[in-house]
Structures are given as structure tokens and as C-alpha cells.
Short mmCIF file of C-alpha atoms in Angstrom, two decimals:
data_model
loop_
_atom_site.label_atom_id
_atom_site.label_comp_id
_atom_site.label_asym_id
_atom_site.label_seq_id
_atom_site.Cartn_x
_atom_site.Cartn_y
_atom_site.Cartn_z
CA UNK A 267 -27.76 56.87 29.73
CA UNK A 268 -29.98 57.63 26.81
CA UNK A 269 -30.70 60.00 24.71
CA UNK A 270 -33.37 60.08 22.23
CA UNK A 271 -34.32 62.03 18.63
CA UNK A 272 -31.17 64.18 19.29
CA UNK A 273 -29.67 65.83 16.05
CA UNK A 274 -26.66 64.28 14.93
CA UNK A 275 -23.44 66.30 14.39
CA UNK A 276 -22.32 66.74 11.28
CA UNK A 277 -19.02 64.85 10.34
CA UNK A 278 -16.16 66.44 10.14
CA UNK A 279 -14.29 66.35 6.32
CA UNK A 280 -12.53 63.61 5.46
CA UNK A 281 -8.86 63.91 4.48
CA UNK A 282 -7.14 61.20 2.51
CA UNK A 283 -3.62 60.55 2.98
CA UNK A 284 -1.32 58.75 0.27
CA UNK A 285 1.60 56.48 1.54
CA UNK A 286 4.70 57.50 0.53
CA UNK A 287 7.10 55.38 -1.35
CA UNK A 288 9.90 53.71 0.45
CA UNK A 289 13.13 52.63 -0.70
CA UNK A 290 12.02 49.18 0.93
CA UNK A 291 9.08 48.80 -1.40
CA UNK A 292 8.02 46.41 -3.98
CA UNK A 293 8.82 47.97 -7.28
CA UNK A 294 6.20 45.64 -9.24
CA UNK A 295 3.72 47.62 -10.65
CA UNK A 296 -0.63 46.85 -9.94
CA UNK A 297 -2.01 47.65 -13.51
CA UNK A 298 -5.88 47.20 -11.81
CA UNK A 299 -5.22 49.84 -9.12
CA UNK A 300 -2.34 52.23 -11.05
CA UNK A 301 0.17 52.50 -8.96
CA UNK A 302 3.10 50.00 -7.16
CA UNK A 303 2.41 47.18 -4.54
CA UNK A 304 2.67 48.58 -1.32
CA UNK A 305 4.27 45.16 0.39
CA UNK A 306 8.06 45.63 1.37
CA UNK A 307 10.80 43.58 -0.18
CA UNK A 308 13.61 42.44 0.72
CA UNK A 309 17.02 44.22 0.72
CA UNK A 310 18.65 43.43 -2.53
CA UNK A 311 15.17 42.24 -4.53
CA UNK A 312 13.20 44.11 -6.62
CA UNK A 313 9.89 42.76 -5.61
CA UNK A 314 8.10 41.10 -2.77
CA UNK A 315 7.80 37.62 -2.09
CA UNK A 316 4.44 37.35 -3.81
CA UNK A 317 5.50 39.13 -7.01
CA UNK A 318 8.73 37.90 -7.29
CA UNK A 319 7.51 34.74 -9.41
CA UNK A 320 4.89 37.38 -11.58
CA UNK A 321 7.62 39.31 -13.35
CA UNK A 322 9.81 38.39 -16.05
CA UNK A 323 12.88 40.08 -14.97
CA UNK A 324 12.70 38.55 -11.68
CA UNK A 325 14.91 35.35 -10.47
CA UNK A 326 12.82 32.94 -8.52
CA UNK A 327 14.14 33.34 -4.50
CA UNK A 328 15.19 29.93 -2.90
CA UNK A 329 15.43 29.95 0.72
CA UNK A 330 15.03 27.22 3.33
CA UNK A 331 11.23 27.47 2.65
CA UNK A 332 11.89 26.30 -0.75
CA UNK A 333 10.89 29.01 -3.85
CA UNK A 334 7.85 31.00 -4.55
CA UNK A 335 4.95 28.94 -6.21
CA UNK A 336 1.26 29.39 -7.01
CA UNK A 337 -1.21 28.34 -4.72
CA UNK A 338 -2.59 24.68 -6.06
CA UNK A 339 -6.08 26.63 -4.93
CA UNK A 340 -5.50 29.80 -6.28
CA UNK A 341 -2.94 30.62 -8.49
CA UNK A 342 -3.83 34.59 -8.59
CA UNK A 343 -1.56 34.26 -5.22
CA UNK A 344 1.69 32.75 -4.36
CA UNK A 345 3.04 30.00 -1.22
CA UNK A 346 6.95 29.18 -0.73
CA UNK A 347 7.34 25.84 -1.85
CA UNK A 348 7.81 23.96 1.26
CA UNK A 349 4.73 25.78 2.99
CA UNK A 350 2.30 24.28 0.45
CA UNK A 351 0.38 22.07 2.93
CA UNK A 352 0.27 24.40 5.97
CA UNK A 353 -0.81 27.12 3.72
CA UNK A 354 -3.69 25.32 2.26
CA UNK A 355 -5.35 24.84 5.62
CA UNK A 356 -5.44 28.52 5.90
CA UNK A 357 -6.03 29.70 2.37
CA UNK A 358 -9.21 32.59 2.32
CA UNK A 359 -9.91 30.76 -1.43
CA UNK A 360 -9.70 26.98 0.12
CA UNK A 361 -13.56 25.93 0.79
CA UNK A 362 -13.85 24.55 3.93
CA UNK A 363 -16.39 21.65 2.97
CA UNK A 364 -15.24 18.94 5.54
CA UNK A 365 -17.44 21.01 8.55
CA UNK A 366 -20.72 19.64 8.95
CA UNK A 367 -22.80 22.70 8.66
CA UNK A 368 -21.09 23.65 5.13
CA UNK A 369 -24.08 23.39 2.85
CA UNK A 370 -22.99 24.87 -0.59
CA UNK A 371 -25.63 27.88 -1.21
CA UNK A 372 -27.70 27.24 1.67
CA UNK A 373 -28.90 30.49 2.42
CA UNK A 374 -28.80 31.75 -1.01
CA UNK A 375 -32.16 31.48 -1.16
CA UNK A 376 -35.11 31.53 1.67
CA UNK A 377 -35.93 27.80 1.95
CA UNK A 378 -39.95 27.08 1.69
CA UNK A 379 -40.33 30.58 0.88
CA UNK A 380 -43.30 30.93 -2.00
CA UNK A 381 -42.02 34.83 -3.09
CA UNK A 382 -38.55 33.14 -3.77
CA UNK A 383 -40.37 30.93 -6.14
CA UNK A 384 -42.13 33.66 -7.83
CA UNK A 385 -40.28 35.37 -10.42
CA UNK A 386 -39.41 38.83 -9.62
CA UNK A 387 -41.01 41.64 -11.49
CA UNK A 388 -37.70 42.90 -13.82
CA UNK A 389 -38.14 46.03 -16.27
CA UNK A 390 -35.87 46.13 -19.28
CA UNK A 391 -33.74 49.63 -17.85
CA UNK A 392 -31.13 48.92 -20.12
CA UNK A 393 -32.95 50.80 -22.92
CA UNK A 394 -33.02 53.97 -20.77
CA UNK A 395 -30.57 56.90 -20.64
CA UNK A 396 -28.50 56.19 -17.63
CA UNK A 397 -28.33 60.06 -17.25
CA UNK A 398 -32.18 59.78 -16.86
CA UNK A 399 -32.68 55.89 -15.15
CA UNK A 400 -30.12 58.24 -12.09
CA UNK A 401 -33.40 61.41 -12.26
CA UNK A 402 -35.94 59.09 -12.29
CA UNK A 403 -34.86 57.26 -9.28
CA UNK A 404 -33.76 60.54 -7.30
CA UNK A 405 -37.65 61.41 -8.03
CA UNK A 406 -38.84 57.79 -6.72
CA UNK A 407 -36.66 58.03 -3.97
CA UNK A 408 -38.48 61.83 -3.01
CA UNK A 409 -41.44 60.51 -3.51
CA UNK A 410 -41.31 57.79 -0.62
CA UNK A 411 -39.32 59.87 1.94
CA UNK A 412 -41.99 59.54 4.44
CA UNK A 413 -40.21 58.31 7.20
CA UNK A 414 -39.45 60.23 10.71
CA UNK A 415 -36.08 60.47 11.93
CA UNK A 416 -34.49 57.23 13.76
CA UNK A 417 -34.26 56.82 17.46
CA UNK A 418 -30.75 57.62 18.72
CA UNK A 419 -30.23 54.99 21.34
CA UNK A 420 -26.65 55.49 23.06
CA UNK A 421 -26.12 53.81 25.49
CA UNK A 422 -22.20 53.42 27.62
CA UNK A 423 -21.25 49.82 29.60
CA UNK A 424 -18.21 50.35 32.52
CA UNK A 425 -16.77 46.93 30.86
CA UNK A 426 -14.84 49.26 28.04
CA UNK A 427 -13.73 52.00 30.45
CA UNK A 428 -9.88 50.64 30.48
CA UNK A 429 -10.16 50.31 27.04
CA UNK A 430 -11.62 54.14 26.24
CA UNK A 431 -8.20 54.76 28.59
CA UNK A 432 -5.71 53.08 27.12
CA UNK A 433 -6.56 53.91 23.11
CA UNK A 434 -6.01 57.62 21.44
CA UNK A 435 -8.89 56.69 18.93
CA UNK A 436 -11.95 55.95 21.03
CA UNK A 437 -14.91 55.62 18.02
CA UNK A 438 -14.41 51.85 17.95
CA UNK A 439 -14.63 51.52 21.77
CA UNK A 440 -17.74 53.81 21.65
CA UNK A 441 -19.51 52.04 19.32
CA UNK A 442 -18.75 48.36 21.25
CA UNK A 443 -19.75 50.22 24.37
CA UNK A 444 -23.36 51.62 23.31
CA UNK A 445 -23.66 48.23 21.14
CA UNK A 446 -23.15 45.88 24.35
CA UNK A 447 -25.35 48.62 26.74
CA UNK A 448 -28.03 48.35 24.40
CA UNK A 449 -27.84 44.51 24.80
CA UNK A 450 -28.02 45.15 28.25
CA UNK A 451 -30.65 47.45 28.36
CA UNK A 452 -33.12 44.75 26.37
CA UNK A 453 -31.85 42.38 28.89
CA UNK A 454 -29.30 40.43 26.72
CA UNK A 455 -25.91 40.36 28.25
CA UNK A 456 -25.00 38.19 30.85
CA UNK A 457 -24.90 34.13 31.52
CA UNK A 458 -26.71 31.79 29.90
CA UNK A 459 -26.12 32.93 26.06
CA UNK A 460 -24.64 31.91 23.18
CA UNK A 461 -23.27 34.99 21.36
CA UNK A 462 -23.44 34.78 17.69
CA UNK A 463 -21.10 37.00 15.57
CA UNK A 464 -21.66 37.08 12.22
CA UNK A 465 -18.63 38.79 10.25
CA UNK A 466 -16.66 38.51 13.64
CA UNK A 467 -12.95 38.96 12.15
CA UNK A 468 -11.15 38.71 15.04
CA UNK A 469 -14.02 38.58 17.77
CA UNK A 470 -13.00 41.88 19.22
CA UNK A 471 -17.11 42.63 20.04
CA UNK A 472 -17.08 39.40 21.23
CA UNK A 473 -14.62 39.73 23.56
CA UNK A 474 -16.00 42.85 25.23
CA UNK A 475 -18.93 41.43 25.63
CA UNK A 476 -17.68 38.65 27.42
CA UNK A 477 -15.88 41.52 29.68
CA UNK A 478 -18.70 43.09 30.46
CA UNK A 479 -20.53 40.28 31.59
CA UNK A 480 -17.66 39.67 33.99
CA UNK A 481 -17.94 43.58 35.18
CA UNK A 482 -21.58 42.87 35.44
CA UNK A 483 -20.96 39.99 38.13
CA UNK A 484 -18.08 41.55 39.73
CA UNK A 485 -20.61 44.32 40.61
CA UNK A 486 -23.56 41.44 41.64
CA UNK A 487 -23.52 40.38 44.81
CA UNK A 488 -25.68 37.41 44.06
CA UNK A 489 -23.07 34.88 42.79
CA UNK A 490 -25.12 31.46 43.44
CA UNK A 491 -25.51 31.34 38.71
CA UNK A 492 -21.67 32.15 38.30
CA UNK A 493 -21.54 28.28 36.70
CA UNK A 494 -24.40 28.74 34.26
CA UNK A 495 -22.58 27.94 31.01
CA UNK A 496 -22.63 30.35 28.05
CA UNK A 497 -20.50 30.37 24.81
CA UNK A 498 -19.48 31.87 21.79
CA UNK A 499 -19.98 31.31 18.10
CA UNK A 500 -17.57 32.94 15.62
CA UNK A 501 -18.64 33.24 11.76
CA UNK A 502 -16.24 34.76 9.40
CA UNK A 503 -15.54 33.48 5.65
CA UNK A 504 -11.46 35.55 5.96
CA UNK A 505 -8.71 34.07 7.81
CA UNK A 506 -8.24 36.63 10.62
CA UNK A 507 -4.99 37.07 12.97
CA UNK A 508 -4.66 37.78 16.21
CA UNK A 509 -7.98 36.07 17.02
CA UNK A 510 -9.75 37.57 20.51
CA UNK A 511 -10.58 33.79 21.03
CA UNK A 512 -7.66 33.09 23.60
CA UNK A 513 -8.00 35.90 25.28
CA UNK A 514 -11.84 35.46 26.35
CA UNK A 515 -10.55 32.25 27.90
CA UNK A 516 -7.80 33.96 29.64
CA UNK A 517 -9.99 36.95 30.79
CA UNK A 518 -12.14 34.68 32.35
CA UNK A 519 -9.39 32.85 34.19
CA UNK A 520 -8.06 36.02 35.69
CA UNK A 521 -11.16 36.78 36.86
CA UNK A 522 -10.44 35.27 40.33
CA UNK A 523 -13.07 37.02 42.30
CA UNK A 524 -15.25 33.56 41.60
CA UNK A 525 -14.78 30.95 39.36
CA UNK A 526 -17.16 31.02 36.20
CA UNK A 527 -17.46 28.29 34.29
CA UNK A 528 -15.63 29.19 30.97
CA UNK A 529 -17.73 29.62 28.18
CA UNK A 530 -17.55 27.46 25.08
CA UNK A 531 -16.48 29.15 21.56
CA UNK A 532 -16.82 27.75 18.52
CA UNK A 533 -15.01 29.76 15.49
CA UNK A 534 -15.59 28.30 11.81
CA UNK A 535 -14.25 30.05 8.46
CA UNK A 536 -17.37 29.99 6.19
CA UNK A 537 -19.23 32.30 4.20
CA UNK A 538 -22.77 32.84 5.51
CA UNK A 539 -24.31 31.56 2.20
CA UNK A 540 -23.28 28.36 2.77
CA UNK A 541 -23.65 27.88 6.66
CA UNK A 542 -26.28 25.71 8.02
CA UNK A 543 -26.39 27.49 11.67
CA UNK A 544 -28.60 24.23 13.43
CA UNK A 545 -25.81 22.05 12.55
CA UNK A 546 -23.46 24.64 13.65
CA UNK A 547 -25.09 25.58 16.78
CA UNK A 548 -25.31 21.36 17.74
CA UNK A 549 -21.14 22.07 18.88
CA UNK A 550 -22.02 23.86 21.83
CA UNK A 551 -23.04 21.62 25.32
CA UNK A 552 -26.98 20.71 24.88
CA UNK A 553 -28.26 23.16 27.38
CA UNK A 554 -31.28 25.63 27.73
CA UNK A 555 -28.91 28.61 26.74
CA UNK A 556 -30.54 31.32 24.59
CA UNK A 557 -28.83 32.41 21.24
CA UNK A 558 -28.24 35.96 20.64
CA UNK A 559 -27.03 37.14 17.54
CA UNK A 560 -24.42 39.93 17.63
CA UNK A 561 -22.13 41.82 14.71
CA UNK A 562 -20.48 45.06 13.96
CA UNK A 563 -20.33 45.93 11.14
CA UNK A 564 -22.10 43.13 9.44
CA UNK A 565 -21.13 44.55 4.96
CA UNK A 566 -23.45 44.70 2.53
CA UNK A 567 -25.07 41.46 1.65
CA UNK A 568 -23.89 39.71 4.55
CA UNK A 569 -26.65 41.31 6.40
CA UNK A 570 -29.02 39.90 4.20
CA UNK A 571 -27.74 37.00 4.22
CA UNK A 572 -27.55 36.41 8.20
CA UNK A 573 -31.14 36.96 8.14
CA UNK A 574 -31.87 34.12 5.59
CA UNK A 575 -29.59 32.06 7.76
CA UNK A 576 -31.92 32.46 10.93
CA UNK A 577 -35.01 32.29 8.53
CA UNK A 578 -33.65 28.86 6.78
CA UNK A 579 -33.07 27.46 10.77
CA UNK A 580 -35.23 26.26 13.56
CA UNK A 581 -34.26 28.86 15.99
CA UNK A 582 -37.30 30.47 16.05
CA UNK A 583 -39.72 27.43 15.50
CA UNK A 584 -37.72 25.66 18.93
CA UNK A 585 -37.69 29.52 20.79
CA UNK A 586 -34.11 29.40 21.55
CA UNK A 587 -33.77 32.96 19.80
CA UNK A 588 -32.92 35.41 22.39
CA UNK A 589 -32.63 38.27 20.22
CA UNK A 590 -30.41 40.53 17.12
CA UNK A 591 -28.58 43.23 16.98
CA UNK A 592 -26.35 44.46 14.56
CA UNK A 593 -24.70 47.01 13.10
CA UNK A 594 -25.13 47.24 9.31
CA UNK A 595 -22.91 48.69 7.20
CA UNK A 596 -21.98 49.12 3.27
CA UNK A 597 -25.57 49.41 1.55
CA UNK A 598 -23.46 50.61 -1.06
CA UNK A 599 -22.20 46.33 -1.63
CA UNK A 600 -25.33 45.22 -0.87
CA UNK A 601 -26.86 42.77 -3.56
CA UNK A 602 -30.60 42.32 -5.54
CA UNK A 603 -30.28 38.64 -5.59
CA UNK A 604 -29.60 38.26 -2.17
CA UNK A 605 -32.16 40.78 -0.37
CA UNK A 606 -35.25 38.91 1.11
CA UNK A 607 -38.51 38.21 -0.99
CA UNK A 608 -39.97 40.81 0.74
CA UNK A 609 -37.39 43.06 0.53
CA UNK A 610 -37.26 43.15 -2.87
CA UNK A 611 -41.20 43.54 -2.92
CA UNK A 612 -41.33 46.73 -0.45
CA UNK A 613 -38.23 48.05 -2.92
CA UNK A 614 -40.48 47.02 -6.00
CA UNK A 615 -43.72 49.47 -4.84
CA UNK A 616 -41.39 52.34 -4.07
CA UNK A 617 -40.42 51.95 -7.77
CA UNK A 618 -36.68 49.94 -7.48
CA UNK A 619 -38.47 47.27 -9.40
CA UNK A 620 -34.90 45.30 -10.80
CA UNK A 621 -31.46 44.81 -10.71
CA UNK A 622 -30.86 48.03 -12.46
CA UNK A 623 -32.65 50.40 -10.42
CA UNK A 624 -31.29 48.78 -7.34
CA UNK A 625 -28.03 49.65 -8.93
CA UNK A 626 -28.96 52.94 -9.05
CA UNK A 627 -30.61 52.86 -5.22
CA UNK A 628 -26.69 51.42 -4.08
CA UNK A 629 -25.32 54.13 -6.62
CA UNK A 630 -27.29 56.97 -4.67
CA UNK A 631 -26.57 55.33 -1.10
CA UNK A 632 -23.16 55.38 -1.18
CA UNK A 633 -23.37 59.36 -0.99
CA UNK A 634 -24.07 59.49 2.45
CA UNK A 635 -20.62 57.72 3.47
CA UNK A 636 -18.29 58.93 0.57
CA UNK A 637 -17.30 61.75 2.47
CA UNK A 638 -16.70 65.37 1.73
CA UNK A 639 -13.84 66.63 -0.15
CA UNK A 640 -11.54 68.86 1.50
CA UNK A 641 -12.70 72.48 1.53
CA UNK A 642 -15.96 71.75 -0.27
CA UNK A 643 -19.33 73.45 1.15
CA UNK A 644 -22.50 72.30 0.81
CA UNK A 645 -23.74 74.17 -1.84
CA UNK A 646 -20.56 73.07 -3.92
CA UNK A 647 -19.73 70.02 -6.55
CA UNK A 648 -23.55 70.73 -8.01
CA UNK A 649 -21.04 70.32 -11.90
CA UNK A 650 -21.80 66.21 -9.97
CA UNK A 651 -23.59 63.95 -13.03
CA UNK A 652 -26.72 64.11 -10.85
CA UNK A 653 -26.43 68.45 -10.91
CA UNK A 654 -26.77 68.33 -7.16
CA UNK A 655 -24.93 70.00 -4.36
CA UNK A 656 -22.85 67.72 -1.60
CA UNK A 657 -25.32 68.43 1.18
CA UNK A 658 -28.24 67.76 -1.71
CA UNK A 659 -26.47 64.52 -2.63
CA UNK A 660 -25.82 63.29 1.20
CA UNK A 661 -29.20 63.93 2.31
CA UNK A 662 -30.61 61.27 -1.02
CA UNK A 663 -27.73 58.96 0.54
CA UNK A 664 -29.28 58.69 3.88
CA UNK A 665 -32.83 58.43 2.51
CA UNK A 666 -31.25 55.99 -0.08
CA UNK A 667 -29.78 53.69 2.97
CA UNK A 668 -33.35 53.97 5.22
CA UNK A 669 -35.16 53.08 1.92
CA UNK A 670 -33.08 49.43 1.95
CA UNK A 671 -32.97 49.38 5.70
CA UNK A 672 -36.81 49.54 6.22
CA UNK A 673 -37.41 47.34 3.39
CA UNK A 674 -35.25 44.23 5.68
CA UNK A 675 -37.63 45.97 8.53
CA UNK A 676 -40.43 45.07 6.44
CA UNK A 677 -39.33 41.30 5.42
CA UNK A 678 -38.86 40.28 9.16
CA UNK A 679 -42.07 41.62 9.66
CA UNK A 680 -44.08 39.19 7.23
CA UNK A 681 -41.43 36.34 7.51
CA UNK A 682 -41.47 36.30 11.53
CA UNK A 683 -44.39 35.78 14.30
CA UNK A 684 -46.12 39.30 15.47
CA UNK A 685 -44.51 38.23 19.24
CA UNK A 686 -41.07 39.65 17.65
CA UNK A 687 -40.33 42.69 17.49
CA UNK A 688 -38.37 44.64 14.82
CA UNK A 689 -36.47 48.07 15.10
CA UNK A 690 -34.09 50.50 13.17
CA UNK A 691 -32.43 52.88 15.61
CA UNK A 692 -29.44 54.83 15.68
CA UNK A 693 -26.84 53.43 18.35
CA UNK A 694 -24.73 56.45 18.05
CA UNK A 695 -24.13 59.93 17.00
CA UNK A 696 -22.64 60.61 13.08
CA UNK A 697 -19.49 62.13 13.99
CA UNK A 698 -18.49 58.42 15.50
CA UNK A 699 -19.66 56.78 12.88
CA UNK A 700 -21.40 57.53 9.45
CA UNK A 701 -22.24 53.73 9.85
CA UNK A 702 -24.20 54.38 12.87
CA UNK A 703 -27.46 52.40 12.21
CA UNK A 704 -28.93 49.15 14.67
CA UNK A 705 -31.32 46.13 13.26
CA UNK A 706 -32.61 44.48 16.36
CA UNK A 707 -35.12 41.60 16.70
CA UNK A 708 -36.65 41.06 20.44
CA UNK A 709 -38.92 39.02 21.58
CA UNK A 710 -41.70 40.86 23.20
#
């Protein structure tokens, strides 16, 4: 099914709920955030394990694990004694430079790129009133609000029906199920891929996919590719628990109405700066499998720098690129250094010419996703530093986001071949998701 320029519903308010203290919680005290840890102690401490060591009325706790010590990595974080060497293979702050394809700051910049050499235009902003640097952008941003409303491109695969059954809160399996039907629509689920998820976490879009391409041959009665080989590539810089990665395996073992050849998967802990992906795509079987790049939601800068990553490979240049499509998310997070060369040149003639009016642009974005206070109307909260109403305020939010969004639009579109192309669209509705906006790149 799909559906196309509908009006999105509005979202309903957002309530925020504060935990309540327990008798069971750690009593040391988070100066940065105001308020208590949340972790739970032990009965008969005062603190939790990682802040029993950080206070000066606490007694070191010795336990067959040894005592509480600072990480030899990171000592803003704690390890029993005896764990030291287990816990450094899995430390978030431990740099995982032994893998092949960790190039330090590899995709911080766009390799062979001549705008990336070129010194970007900077103002000095820091002279202006930030009262009246926050108007002056508002007015920029008015000024370029050409653009028609997105596509809304929902689409619905059977392969999450048990899942939309068995959960209470169904906007996560809504948004895998009209991510992995629009893959299917532009012909990119099924055998014969290797699945790229950038920002994976624990591969739980992954996974579906992989379960919908086994719905998808349950329902095909030609079954003479079941052994083409396809695979998975997981990309994530945090150390994630209950990883999905067993469970594709297993899925695929129970799937006894034919035997398909289990798919390879390939999970590495490495911030996208610093991967080199043709290195990291050489682990899979040499094969003519395409590579489709997959993610939801992919934050901030990590967006921006996934693209560099394909742009700094050969991918393209060797046409095993099958296609993109992500969900971003965060433009709030997102940063000025790392946006594409062209990016930053679209921003620059719609008057976001630095770091500080990019600020700003962020600033202004994160309106559209803040979410309304409880019993606030849209005419209210105009006493807001910008003297603008909510509604006033969310509707510059969502022009601030398209402004950035068609500005990566733009940079693919000088940086890649004219046989590609590149699309925005909604994927679905607002009330599922105020994060409800698609990047794809197809090959035509």
C-alpha cells in the first residue's frame, strides 16, 4: 500500500514522567545533571558499584571480583578489580585499532575532494547580538522556504505481522515495516545482498529484514536461488547487548521449509569516522552480491558521516552499490565540520554561511521534535526568546530540518554520477514518528 502527499496528523503532547526515588537507589549525588544516580545499590551500601570508589565517605567493596577500580582506559568510569582484562575488550572508550579497516579519521574529511581543500567562507557572528544572529536567521530561513511538501511513502511488509501482535507499542514495528516495504518496493530485499547498518545497536532492522526475506520465499514458489549467499554488516561505535546477531542465524535455521544458505554477518565496534568500509566489506565471501546500505535512525552527524564513508570507498566506482536508505534523525546533533563540501555550500547561499549560524540552523531545528508542553496551544509560549508561538516555532523546525536535509540531497547530487538517483520522502505519518524522514540513493 501507498499513500502519497497525505497530511500528517498532528502529534499528540508529550508528557514527561520523573522516576521516583527508591529506597534501593544510589544516594550519590550527579552535580552535571542535579539530581541522584538512578543505578540501584546494594542492600546495606550507600552507593552503587560505580560510585562507591567516587565518594569520600564510602568504604571500597571487596567481593570475589576483587574492589572497585578505575578503568586503565577511562578513569571517568569504574571495573571490579579482577574484571580488568575482560572489561577492556568491551570498554565503549577502548579504540578498537587492531581491525583492519580502523583508519583513524578516515572519513573526517571527503578524500580527493577539491571543496574540502578550499577554505570555507566563515563570518565573524560572534560580534552580533545573539538575540538578533536567532531573527536574522528565522528571516533567512523564510526566505528559502520554497520547497513542496515531501512524499509520504508508507509502505507495510507481512514479515513484522507477529511482531505488530505480540508488542503493546507498535511505532517501532511500523516504522521497520514501511522501512523494509520500501526496500522492497525499489526492489532491494531479498538474496543476494549485503545489508549494511550503519548505527545498528543491536541489529533489530537487521533482523527483520532478514525475516522478511524468509516470508518473501516462503510465499515464492520458485525455490531453485534459495543458496544464493547474502550477509550482513553491523557498524556501531557502543557496545550493545542482546545483539539480534544470533538470532538471524537461528531464524534462518528454523526456517525448515528449504534450506537457505545462512547469510554471513560481520559486526565491528567502530565509529564511522574512522571506518574504511572496502577493507571492511573484503570479510564477506568474494561474490557478485550487491551492497545495500540500511539504518534507523542513523543521529546527527553520523549521517553525514556514512555518506563520506561511501564517497571515500570504491563502491560506486566497482558498481557493487545496490542502493540507501535511511532514516535520519537528530539534526539538532548534527555538526558544521562534518557536513559534506557541498552541503555546507548549498547552506552557505541560503545564508548559514559558518559555524555560528549553523548553530543557530540546529538551534531552530530542534523545535520541530522538542515536543509540546502539556496543555499548551498553539498560539501559546510566544514570552519564547524568539517571541513566537509553539505552532510558529514548530513549523521553522521542520523548515529548519528540510533546509539541512536537502542540502545532503544536494551534495550527493554533485558528488555522485547522474545514473543515481537521490530522494527525501516521508516513510511514515508524524504521529509514529516526529523522526519520520527517508534519504535513499537508487540506481536508476
Amino acid at each position: 500500500m501507498t499513500t502519497t502527499h497525505t497530511p500528517e496528523p498532528e502529534p499528540p503532547a508529550i508528557k514527561k514522567q520523573k522516576l521516583e526515588n527508591t529506597s534501593e537507589q544510589c544516594a550519590f549525588y550527579l552535580a552535571k545533571k542535579k539530581r541522584t544516580c538512578r543505578m540501584q545499590r546494594k542492600a546495606g551500601n550507600m552507593y552503587c558499584s560505580e560510585h562507591m570508589i567516587q565518594s569520600k565517605d564510602s568504604t571500597p567493596e571487596v567481593s570475589s571480583k576483587g574492589e572497585r577500580v578505575p578503568c586503565p582506559k577511562d578513569p571517568r568510569h569504574t571495573v571490579w578489580s579482577n574484571d580488568v582484562e575482560r572489561h577492556l575488550k568491551r570498554c565503549k572508550k577502548v579504540v578498537q585499532k587492531e581491525d583492519l579497516w580502523f583508519h583513524q579519521d578516515f572519513n573526517v574529511t571527503l578524500q580527493d575532494s577539491k571543496l574540502e581543500k578550499t577554505k570555507v567562507n566563515e563570518e565573524n557572528s560572534t560580534e552580533i547580538n545573539k538575540k538578533d544572529l536567532l531573527h536574522s536567521c528565522i528571516e533567512e530561513l523564510r526566505k528559502h522556504n520554497t520547497y513542496p511538501p515531501l512524499e509520504l511513502n508508507v509502505h507495510e511488509h507481512p514479515g513484522l505481522n507477529n511482531r505488530l501482535e505480540q508488542v503493546q507499542q507498535k511505532k517501532h514495528p511500523i516504522q521497520q515495516s514501511s522501512l523494509i516495504g520500501n526496500l522492497k518496493s525499489n526492489n532491494l530485499l531479498g538474496l543476494g545482498h549485503r545489508y549494511i547498518e550503519f548505527g545498528c545497536g543491536k541489529a533489530e532492522l537487521s533482523r527483520f529484514v532478514n525475516l522478511s526475506i524468509l516470508e518473501d520465499l516462503k510465499n515464492n514458489s520458485d525455490t531453485n536461488s534459495i543458496e544464493t549467499p547474502y550477509g550482513f554488516g553491523f557498524i556501531d561505535r557502543g557496545v550493545n547487548r542482546m545483539k539480534m546477531d544470533p538470532k538471524i542465524l537461528l531464524d534462518v535455521s528454523e526456517f525448515s521449509q528449504m534450506k537457505v544458505t545462512p547469510p554471513t554477518i560481520v559486526r565491528t565496534r567502530i565509529d564511522i569516522k574512522d571506518l574504511h568500509l572496502d577493507t571492511f566489506l573484503e570479510q564477506f565471501p568474494t561474490n557478485d552480491t550487491g551492497i545495500v546500505c540500511i539504518s534507523k535512525h542513523l543521529c546527527g552527524a553520523a549521517t553525514d558521516l556514512t555518506l563520506k564513508s561511501l564517497l571515500n570507498s570504491q563502491i560506486f566506482a566497482t558498481k557493487k552499490f545496490s542502493g540507501l536508505l535511511v532514516a535520519m534523525c537528530c539534526r539538532h546533533v548534527c555538526s558544521y565540520e562534518q557536513l559534506l563540501p557541498h552541503s555546507r555550500e548549498f547552506l552557505a547561499q541560503r545564508g548559514f554561511k559558518d559555524e555560528n549560524t549553523f548553530a543557530v540552523l540546529k538551534k531552530i531545528a530542534s523545535w520541530a521534535v522538542c515536543g509540546r508542553p502539556e496543555g499548551m496551544g498553539d498560539d501559546d509560549g510566544k514570552d519564547h526568546t524568539s517571541g513566537l508561538s509553539y505552532s510558529q516555532r514548530e513549523e521553522l523546525g521542520q523548515q529548519a530540518r528540510r533546509l539541512i536535509d536537502e542540502s545532503r540531497v544536494y551534495a550527493l547530487k554533485h558528488s555522485l554520477p547522474s545514473t543515481y538517483e537521490i530522494k527525501i520522502n516521508w516513510y511514515v505519518p508524524k504521529d509514529i514518528t516526529l523522526e519520520n524522514v527517508t534519504l535513499s540513493i537508487l540506481p536508476q
